[in-house]
Coordinates of N, CA and C in Angstrom, one line a residue:
M1 N -3.7 22.4 -17.7 CA -2.6 21.8 -18.6 C -3.3 21.3 -20.0
D2 N -2.8 21.7 -21.3 CA -3.2 21.1 -22.4 C -2.9 19.4 -22.2
T3 N -3.8 18.9 -22.7 CA -3.2 17.3 -23.0 C -2.4 17.1 -24.1
K4 N -1.2 16.5 -23.8 CA 0.1 15.9 -24.4 C -0.2 14.8 -25.2
V5 N -1.5 13.9 -25.0 CA -1.6 12.8 -25.4 C -2.6 12.5 -26.4
K6 N -2.7 12.0 -27.5 CA -3.5 11.5 -28.3 C -3.5 10.3 -29.2
N7 N -4.4 10.2 -29.8 CA -5.0 8.5 -30.7 C -4.3 7.4 -29.8
I8 N -4.7 7.4 -28.5 CA -4.6 6.0 -27.6 C -5.4 5.1 -27.9
E9 N -4.5 3.9 -28.0 CA -5.1 2.5 -28.5 C -4.5 1.4 -27.6
K10 N -5.6 0.8 -26.9 CA -5.3 0.0 -26.2 C -5.7 -1.6 -26.5
T11 N -4.8 -2.4 -26.1 CA -4.7 -3.7 -26.5 C -4.7 -4.8 -25.0
L12 N -5.5 -5.5 -24.9 CA -5.5 -6.4 -23.5 C -4.4 -7.6 -23.9
L13 N -3.5 -7.7 -23.0 CA -2.6 -8.7 -23.0 C -2.8 -10.0 -22.2
S14 N -3.5 -9.7 -20.8 CA -3.9 -10.6 -19.9 C -4.7 -9.9 -19.1
D15 N -6.1 -11.1 -18.4 CA -6.9 -10.9 -17.5 C -6.7 -11.8 -16.7
N16 N -5.8 -12.6 -16.5 CA -5.9 -13.6 -15.9 C -6.1 -13.8 -14.3
W17 N -5.2 -12.5 -13.6 CA -5.7 -12.0 -12.6 C -5.9 -10.8 -12.3
Y18 N -5.6 -9.8 -12.5 CA -6.2 -8.4 -13.0 C -5.8 -8.3 -14.3
T19 N -5.8 -7.2 -15.0 CA -5.5 -7.1 -16.3 C -4.3 -6.2 -16.6
L20 N -3.7 -6.6 -17.7 CA -2.4 -5.9 -18.3 C -3.1 -5.6 -19.6
N21 N -2.7 -4.1 -19.9 CA -2.6 -3.7 -21.2 C -2.1 -3.1 -21.6
K22 N -1.5 -3.2 -23.2 CA -0.4 -2.4 -23.8 C -1.2 -1.2 -24.5
Y23 N -0.3 -0.1 -24.2 CA -0.9 1.0 -24.7 C -0.3 1.8 -26.0
S24 N -0.9 2.1 -27.0 CA 0.0 3.1 -28.2 C -0.4 4.3 -28.2
F25 N 0.1 5.3 -28.3 CA -0.2 6.9 -28.3 C 0.9 7.6 -29.0
D26 N 0.3 8.9 -29.4 CA 1.0 9.7 -29.4 C 1.2 10.7 -28.4
Y27 N 2.5 11.1 -28.2 CA 3.1 12.1 -26.8 C 3.7 13.4 -27.4
Q28 N 3.0 14.5 -27.5 CA 4.1 15.9 -27.7 C 4.9 15.9 -26.7
K29 N 6.1 16.2 -27.4 CA 7.6 16.3 -26.8 C 7.6 18.0 -26.3
P30 N 8.4 18.4 -25.3 CA 8.5 19.5 -25.1 C 8.7 20.5 -26.3
D31 N 9.4 20.1 -27.3 CA 9.8 20.8 -28.1 C 8.7 21.2 -29.4
G32 N 7.3 20.4 -28.9 CA 6.0 20.4 -29.8 C 5.8 19.2 -30.8
E33 N 7.2 18.5 -31.0 CA 6.8 17.3 -31.8 C 6.1 16.1 -31.3
W34 N 5.5 15.7 -32.2 CA 4.9 14.5 -31.5 C 5.5 13.2 -32.0
E35 N 5.6 12.2 -31.2 CA 6.0 10.8 -31.4 C 5.3 9.5 -30.8
R36 N 5.5 8.7 -31.4 CA 4.6 7.6 -30.8 C 5.2 6.8 -30.0
Q37 N 4.3 6.2 -28.8 CA 4.9 5.6 -27.8 C 4.3 4.2 -27.7
E38 N 5.0 3.4 -27.1 CA 4.1 2.4 -26.5 C 4.5 2.0 -25.2
R39 N 3.6 1.6 -24.1 CA 3.7 1.2 -22.8 C 2.8 0.4 -22.4
E40 N 3.4 -0.5 -21.3 CA 2.1 -1.8 -20.6 C 1.9 -1.1 -19.5
A41 N 0.6 -1.3 -19.1 CA 0.1 -1.0 -17.6 C -0.7 -2.0 -17.0
Y42 N -0.4 -2.2 -15.9 CA -1.1 -3.3 -14.8 C -2.0 -2.8 -14.0
D43 N -3.3 -3.1 -14.1 CA -4.5 -2.5 -13.4 C -5.0 -3.8 -12.6
R44 N -4.6 -3.3 -11.3 CA -5.4 -3.8 -10.3 C -6.2 -3.5 -9.4
G45 N -6.6 -2.2 -9.3 CA -7.4 -1.3 -9.1 C -6.7 -0.9 -7.8
N46 N -7.5 0.4 -7.0 CA -6.5 1.2 -6.2 C -6.7 0.2 -4.9
G47 N -6.0 0.8 -3.7 CA -5.9 0.4 -2.6 C -6.1 1.0 -1.4
S48 N -5.9 0.9 -0.1 CA -5.7 1.6 1.1 C -4.8 0.8 2.1
T49 N -4.1 1.6 2.8 CA -3.3 0.8 3.5 C -3.1 1.6 5.2
I50 N -2.6 1.1 6.1 CA -2.9 2.0 7.4 C -1.9 1.4 8.5
L51 N -1.3 2.6 9.2 CA -0.2 2.3 10.4 C -1.5 1.9 11.6
L52 N -1.3 1.1 12.4 CA -2.1 1.3 13.5 C -1.2 1.3 14.5
Y53 N -1.3 2.4 15.7 CA -0.5 2.9 16.8 C -1.1 3.1 18.2
N54 N -0.3 2.4 19.0 CA -0.6 2.5 20.3 C 0.4 3.6 20.9
N55 N -0.1 5.1 21.6 CA 0.7 5.7 22.3 C 1.0 5.6 23.5
S56 N 0.4 4.8 24.3 CA 0.7 4.7 25.7 C 1.7 3.4 25.6
K57 N 1.4 2.1 24.7 CA 2.6 1.3 24.7 C 3.5 1.5 24.0
G58 N 3.6 2.5 22.7 CA 4.8 2.8 21.9 C 5.1 1.8 20.7
S59 N 3.8 1.2 20.5 CA 3.8 0.3 19.7 C 3.0 0.3 18.4
V60 N 3.6 -0.3 17.4 CA 2.6 -0.6 16.2 C 2.0 -1.8 15.7
I61 N 0.9 -2.2 15.0 CA 0.8 -3.4 14.8 C 1.0 -3.5 13.1
L62 N 2.1 -4.5 12.6 CA 2.4 -4.8 11.1 C 1.8 -6.2 10.8
T63 N 2.1 -6.4 10.2 CA 1.7 -7.8 9.5 C 3.3 -8.6 8.8
R64 N 3.0 -9.8 8.8 CA 4.1 -10.4 7.7 C 3.5 -11.6 7.0
Q65 N 3.7 -11.5 6.0 CA 3.1 -12.5 4.8 C 4.1 -13.0 3.8
F66 N 4.0 -14.2 3.0 CA 4.9 -14.7 1.6 C 4.2 -13.7 0.8
R67 N 5.4 -12.8 0.2 CA 5.0 -12.4 -1.1 C 5.9 -12.9 -2.3
L68 N 5.3 -13.6 -3.4 CA 5.9 -14.4 -4.3 C 7.0 -13.2 -5.0
P69 N 6.3 -12.0 -5.6 CA 7.1 -11.1 -6.5 C 8.7 -10.9 -5.8
T70 N 8.7 -10.9 -4.2 CA 9.9 -10.4 -3.4 C 10.6 -11.6 -3.6
F71 N 10.2 -12.8 -3.5 CA 10.8 -14.2 -3.5 C 11.7 -14.4 -5.0
V72 N 10.8 -14.3 -6.1 CA 11.6 -14.3 -7.4 C 12.7 -13.2 -7.7
N73 N 12.6 -12.2 -6.9 CA 13.7 -11.0 -6.8 C 14.7 -11.1 -5.9
G74 N 14.8 -12.1 -5.2 CA 15.9 -12.2 -4.5 C 15.6 -12.1 -2.8
N75 N 14.5 -12.1 -2.4 CA 13.9 -12.3 -0.7 C 14.0 -13.6 -0.5
A76 N 14.9 -14.1 0.1 CA 15.5 -15.5 0.3 C 14.2 -16.2 0.8
N77 N 13.4 -15.9 1.8 CA 12.1 -16.6 2.1 C 10.9 -16.1 1.6
G78 N 10.9 -15.0 0.8 CA 9.6 -14.4 0.2 C 8.8 -13.7 1.3
M79 N 9.4 -13.7 2.4 CA 8.6 -12.9 3.6 C 8.4 -11.7 3.7
L80 N 7.5 -10.9 4.0 CA 7.6 -9.4 4.1 C 7.0 -8.6 5.2
I81 N 7.5 -8.0 6.0 CA 6.7 -7.2 7.1 C 6.2 -6.1 6.4
E82 N 4.8 -5.8 6.9 CA 4.2 -4.9 6.1 C 3.0 -4.1 6.9
T83 N 2.8 -2.8 6.7 CA 1.4 -2.5 7.0 C 0.3 -3.1 6.8
C84 N -1.0 -3.0 7.6 CA -2.2 -3.8 6.8 C -2.8 -3.0 5.4
A85 N -2.9 -3.6 4.6 CA -3.4 -3.3 3.2 C -4.5 -3.8 2.7
G86 N -5.2 -3.2 1.7 CA -6.2 -4.2 0.6 C -6.7 -3.5 -0.4
L87 N -7.2 -4.4 -1.3 CA -7.7 -3.4 -2.6 C -9.2 -2.7 -2.0
L88 N -9.4 -1.7 -2.7 CA -10.5 -1.1 -2.4 C -11.9 -2.0 -3.1
D89 N -11.7 -2.5 -4.1 CA -12.8 -3.5 -4.9 C -13.9 -2.4 -4.6
E90 N -15.4 -2.8 -4.2 CA -16.3 -1.7 -4.4 C -16.7 -0.7 -3.2
D91 N -15.7 -0.8 -2.2 CA -15.5 0.2 -0.9 C -15.3 1.2 -1.3
N92 N -15.1 2.1 -0.6 CA -14.5 3.8 -0.6 C -13.0 3.3 0.1
A93 N -12.1 4.3 0.1 CA -11.0 3.9 0.8 C -11.1 3.8 2.3
E94 N -12.0 4.7 3.2 CA -11.9 4.5 4.6 C -12.5 3.2 5.1
D95 N -13.5 3.0 4.2 CA -14.2 1.5 4.6 C -13.8 0.5 4.4
C96 N -12.6 0.6 3.2 CA -12.0 -0.4 2.9 C -11.0 -0.7 3.7
I97 N -10.1 0.2 4.3 CA -9.2 0.2 5.3 C -9.7 -0.3 6.9
K98 N -10.9 -0.2 7.1 CA -11.6 -0.6 8.3 C -11.7 -1.7 8.5
K99 N -12.1 -2.6 7.3 CA -12.6 -3.9 6.9 C -11.2 -4.7 6.6
E100 N -10.4 -4.2 6.5 CA -9.1 -4.9 5.9 C -8.2 -5.2 7.2
A101 N -8.4 -4.1 8.2 CA -7.6 -3.8 9.4 C -8.1 -5.0 10.2
E102 N -9.4 -5.1 10.2 CA -10.0 -6.2 11.3 C -10.0 -7.7 10.6
E103 N -10.2 -7.7 9.2 CA -9.9 -9.1 8.8 C -8.1 -9.5 8.9
E104 N -7.1 -8.6 9.1 CA -6.0 -8.9 8.8 C -5.1 -8.9 10.0
T105 N -5.7 -8.0 11.1 CA -5.1 -7.8 12.4 C -5.9 -8.4 13.4
G106 N -7.3 -8.2 13.4 CA -8.0 -8.7 14.7 C -8.7 -7.3 15.1
Y107 N -7.7 -6.2 14.9 CA -8.3 -5.1 15.5 C -9.8 -4.2 14.7
R108 N -10.4 -3.9 15.8 CA -11.6 -3.0 14.8 C -11.7 -1.7 15.4
V109 N -11.3 -0.7 14.4 CA -10.9 0.6 14.8 C -12.1 1.4 13.8
D110 N -12.7 2.4 14.9 CA -13.6 3.1 14.0 C -13.2 4.5 13.8
K111 N -11.9 5.4 14.1 CA -11.6 6.2 13.9 C -10.3 6.2 13.2
V112 N -10.6 6.5 11.9 CA -9.1 6.2 11.1 C -8.9 7.8 10.1
K113 N -7.5 8.1 10.3 CA -7.2 9.6 9.6 C -6.4 9.4 8.5
K114 N -6.9 9.9 7.3 CA -6.1 9.8 5.9 C -5.5 10.8 5.8
I115 N -4.0 10.3 5.3 CA -2.9 11.4 5.4 C -2.6 11.5 4.1
F116 N -2.2 11.1 3.1 CA -2.4 11.0 2.0 C -2.5 10.1 0.9
E117 N -2.2 10.6 -0.5 CA -2.4 9.2 -1.6 C -0.9 9.6 -2.1
A118 N -0.6 8.1 -2.8 CA 0.1 8.2 -3.7 C 0.3 7.0 -4.7
Y119 N 0.8 7.0 -5.6 CA 0.8 6.0 -7.0 C 2.3 5.3 -6.4
M120 N 2.0 4.3 -6.3 CA 3.5 3.4 -5.8 C 4.5 2.8 -6.8
S121 N 4.0 2.6 -8.0 CA 4.8 2.3 -9.1 C 4.3 2.6 -10.6
P122 N 4.3 3.9 -10.6 CA 3.7 4.7 -11.7 C 4.1 4.4 -12.9
G123 N 5.7 3.9 -13.2 CA 5.8 3.4 -14.8 C 5.0 2.2 -15.4
S124 N 4.7 1.6 -14.1 CA 3.8 0.2 -15.0 C 2.4 -0.1 -14.1
V125 N 2.2 0.3 -13.0 CA 1.3 -0.4 -12.3 C 0.1 1.1 -12.2
T126 N -0.9 1.0 -12.4 CA -2.2 2.2 -12.2 C -2.3 2.3 -10.8
E127 N -2.3 1.5 -10.1 CA -2.6 1.7 -8.4 C -2.0 2.8 -8.0
K128 N -3.4 3.4 -7.3 CA -2.9 4.5 -6.3 C -3.3 4.0 -4.8
L129 N -2.6 4.4 -3.8 CA -2.5 4.1 -2.5 C -3.3 4.9 -1.7
Y130 N -4.5 4.7 -0.9 CA -4.7 5.9 0.1 C -4.0 5.5 1.6
F131 N -3.5 6.4 2.1 CA -2.6 6.2 3.3 C -3.5 6.4 4.5
F132 N -3.4 5.8 5.6 CA -4.1 6.2 6.9 C -3.6 5.8 8.0
V133 N -3.7 6.2 9.4 CA -3.0 6.1 10.4 C -4.2 6.0 11.6
A134 N -4.0 4.7 12.6 CA -5.1 5.2 13.4 C -4.6 4.5 14.9
E135 N -5.3 5.1 15.7 CA -4.9 4.5 17.3 C -5.3 3.3 17.6
Y136 N -4.9 2.2 18.1 CA -5.8 1.1 18.9 C -5.3 0.7 20.5
S137 N -6.0 -0.2 20.6 CA -6.0 -0.5 22.2 C -6.1 -1.8 22.2
D138 N -6.1 -2.5 23.4 CA -6.0 -3.8 23.5 C -8.0 -4.3 23.5
D139 N -8.4 -3.5 23.9 CA -9.5 -3.7 23.8 C -10.6 -3.6 22.7
M140 N -9.8 -3.2 21.6 CA -10.2 -3.2 20.2 C -10.2 -4.6 19.4
K141 N -9.5 -5.8 20.1 CA -8.7 -6.9 19.5 C -10.6 -7.5 19.8
V142 N -10.8 -7.9 18.1 CA -11.9 -9.1 18.5 C -12.0 -10.1 17.9
S143 N -10.6 -10.5 17.5 CA -10.2 -11.7 16.6 C -8.8 -11.9 16.5
S144 N -8.3 -12.9 16.3 CA -6.8 -13.4 15.9 C -6.1 -12.9 14.5
G145 N -7.2 -12.1 13.5 CA -6.7 -11.6 12.5 C -6.3 -12.7 11.4
G146 N -5.0 -12.7 10.8 CA -4.7 -13.4 9.9 C -5.0 -13.1 8.6
G147 N -6.1 -12.9 8.3 CA -6.7 -12.8 6.8 C -7.8 -13.6 6.5
L148 N -8.2 -13.6 5.2 CA -9.2 -14.5 5.3 C -8.9 -15.9 4.5
E149 N -9.1 -16.8 4.9 CA -9.0 -18.3 4.7 C -8.9 -18.5 3.0
H150 N -10.2 -17.9 2.2 CA -10.3 -18.0 0.9 C -9.2 -17.6 -0.1
E151 N -8.5 -16.4 0.9 CA -7.8 -15.8 0.2 C -6.4 -16.2 -0.1
Q152 N -6.4 -17.2 0.9 CA -5.2 -17.9 1.0 C -4.1 -16.7 1.5
E153 N -4.0 -16.0 2.6 CA -3.3 -14.9 2.9 C -2.3 -15.2 3.8
N154 N -2.9 -16.3 5.0 CA -1.7 -16.7 6.1 C -1.0 -15.6 6.7
I155 N -1.6 -14.6 7.0 CA -0.8 -13.8 7.8 C -0.4 -13.4 9.3
E156 N 0.8 -13.2 9.4 CA 1.1 -13.5 11.1 C 1.0 -11.7 11.7
V157 N 0.1 -11.7 12.3 CA 0.1 -10.7 13.3 C 1.3 -10.1 14.1
L158 N 2.0 -9.0 14.1 CA 3.2 -8.5 14.9 C 2.7 -7.0 15.5
E159 N 3.1 -7.0 16.6 CA 2.7 -5.9 17.6 C 4.5 -5.7 17.8
L160 N 5.0 -4.3 17.4 CA 6.3 -4.3 17.5 C 6.2 -2.7 18.1
D161 N 7.3 -2.8 19.0 CA 7.8 -1.5 19.6 C 8.1 -0.6 18.7
F162 N 7.7 0.5 18.4 CA 7.6 1.7 17.3 C 9.2 1.9 17.0
N163 N 10.1 1.9 18.2 CA 11.5 2.3 17.5 C 12.2 1.2 17.2
D164 N 11.6 -0.2 17.3 CA 12.4 -1.2 16.8 C 11.8 -1.3 15.6
A165 N 10.6 -1.1 15.5 CA 10.1 -1.1 13.8 C 10.9 -0.1 12.9
Y166 N 11.0 1.2 13.5 CA 11.5 2.0 12.6 C 13.4 1.4 12.2
A167 N 13.8 1.3 13.1 CA 15.1 0.3 13.2 C 15.1 -0.3 12.0
K168 N 14.0 -1.5 11.9 CA 14.1 -2.4 10.7 C 14.2 -1.5 9.2
I169 N 14.0 -0.6 9.6 CA 14.2 0.0 7.8 C 15.8 0.0 7.8
S170 N 16.3 0.6 8.3 CA 18.0 1.1 8.1 C 18.4 -0.8 8.2
S171 N 17.9 -1.6 8.8 CA 18.6 -2.8 9.1 C 18.3 -3.7 7.9
G172 N 17.2 -3.0 7.0 CA 16.9 -4.1 5.6 C 15.9 -5.2 6.1
E173 N 15.1 -5.0 7.4 CA 14.4 -6.4 7.7 C 12.6 -5.5 7.2
I174 N 12.8 -4.3 7.2 CA 11.6 -4.1 6.6 C 12.2 -3.0 5.2
Q175 N 11.2 -3.9 4.0 CA 11.6 -3.3 2.7 C 10.6 -3.1 1.7
D176 N 9.4 -2.8 2.4 CA 8.1 -2.4 1.7 C 7.9 -1.2 1.7
G177 N 7.5 -0.6 0.8 CA 7.7 0.8 0.7 C 6.6 1.6 1.6
K178 N 5.4 1.1 1.3 CA 4.0 1.7 1.9 C 4.4 1.9 3.5
T179 N 5.0 0.8 4.0 CA 5.2 0.7 5.4 C 6.4 1.7 5.7
I180 N 7.4 1.4 4.8 CA 8.5 2.7 5.0 C 8.0 3.9 5.3
M181 N 7.1 4.3 4.2 CA 6.2 5.7 4.4 C 5.8 5.8 5.4
L182 N 4.8 5.1 5.9 CA 4.0 5.1 6.9 C 5.0 5.3 8.2
L183 N 6.3 4.6 8.4 CA 6.7 4.6 9.7 C 7.6 6.0 9.7
Q184 N 7.6 6.3 8.5 CA 8.5 7.4 8.5 C 7.5 8.9 8.7
Y185 N 6.1 8.6 8.1 CA 5.1 9.4 8.9 C 5.1 10.0 9.9
A186 N 5.2 8.5 11.0 CA 4.9 8.4 12.3 C 6.3 9.3 13.1
K187 N 7.2 9.4 12.5 CA 8.6 9.7 13.2 C 8.5 11.3 12.8
L188 N 8.1 11.7 11.9 CA 8.1 13.0 11.5 C 7.1 14.0 11.8
N189 N 5.9 13.2 12.1 CA 4.8 13.9 12.9 C 4.5 13.5 14.2
Q190 N 5.5 12.8 14.8 CA 5.7 12.8 16.4 C 4.4 12.2 17.0
L191 N 4.1 11.0 16.3 CA 2.7 10.5 16.8 C 3.0 9.4 18.2
F192 N 4.2 9.6 18.7 CA 4.6 8.9 19.8 C 5.0 9.6 20.9
S193 N 4.7 10.1 22.0 CA 4.8 10.9 22.8 C 6.7 10.9 22.9
S194 N 6.9 9.8 23.2 CA 8.6 10.1 23.2 C 9.0 10.9 22.3
D195 N 8.6 11.1 20.9 CA 9.2 11.7 19.7 C 8.9 13.3 20.3
K196 N 7.9 13.6 20.8 CA 7.7 15.0 21.2 C 8.7 15.7 21.6
G197 N 8.8 16.8 21.1 CA 9.9 17.7 21.9 C 11.1 17.5 21.3
E198 N 11.6 16.5 20.6 CA 12.9 16.3 20.2 C 13.4 17.3 19.3

């Protein structure tokens, strides 16, 4: 596919936490005409997320923590139920999610399965997420989890019945996009024995 973008100019607007850049560029429209456009893009790096599931117990491990952006956008207490996730930093996606799973949930998983990749907010954020699933068992629990103290995460670890967790999508108790995607993947791909044959 021919590149339809040229004359890109980048201006740094903020690097207080991650980086926010303003881009000016020429974009070629379908009719062949070129037009000047401006966009802003927030770059926080790429990340990984994982659904930990236990087939015999019919359960999943999720987390709950305070998310300021949701609080200022109408989430009354700012708390969000999510799958474990983290930024790649210098790690590859698989190493990252194994480390994050142990830090956040307390479970040390050796075998993880990558299922897909997705841009979560492509209109304004550069981040791509790598999605994983992995089976967990009680004997994999090596700590209480909760995240790293110096990162001020204060994560609550939740072990929920899968059907109860799935129902929380419809009830609105789960509103996090990556979590909804992973729970729906589990349902569609029949990760739990009770789903098989339906």
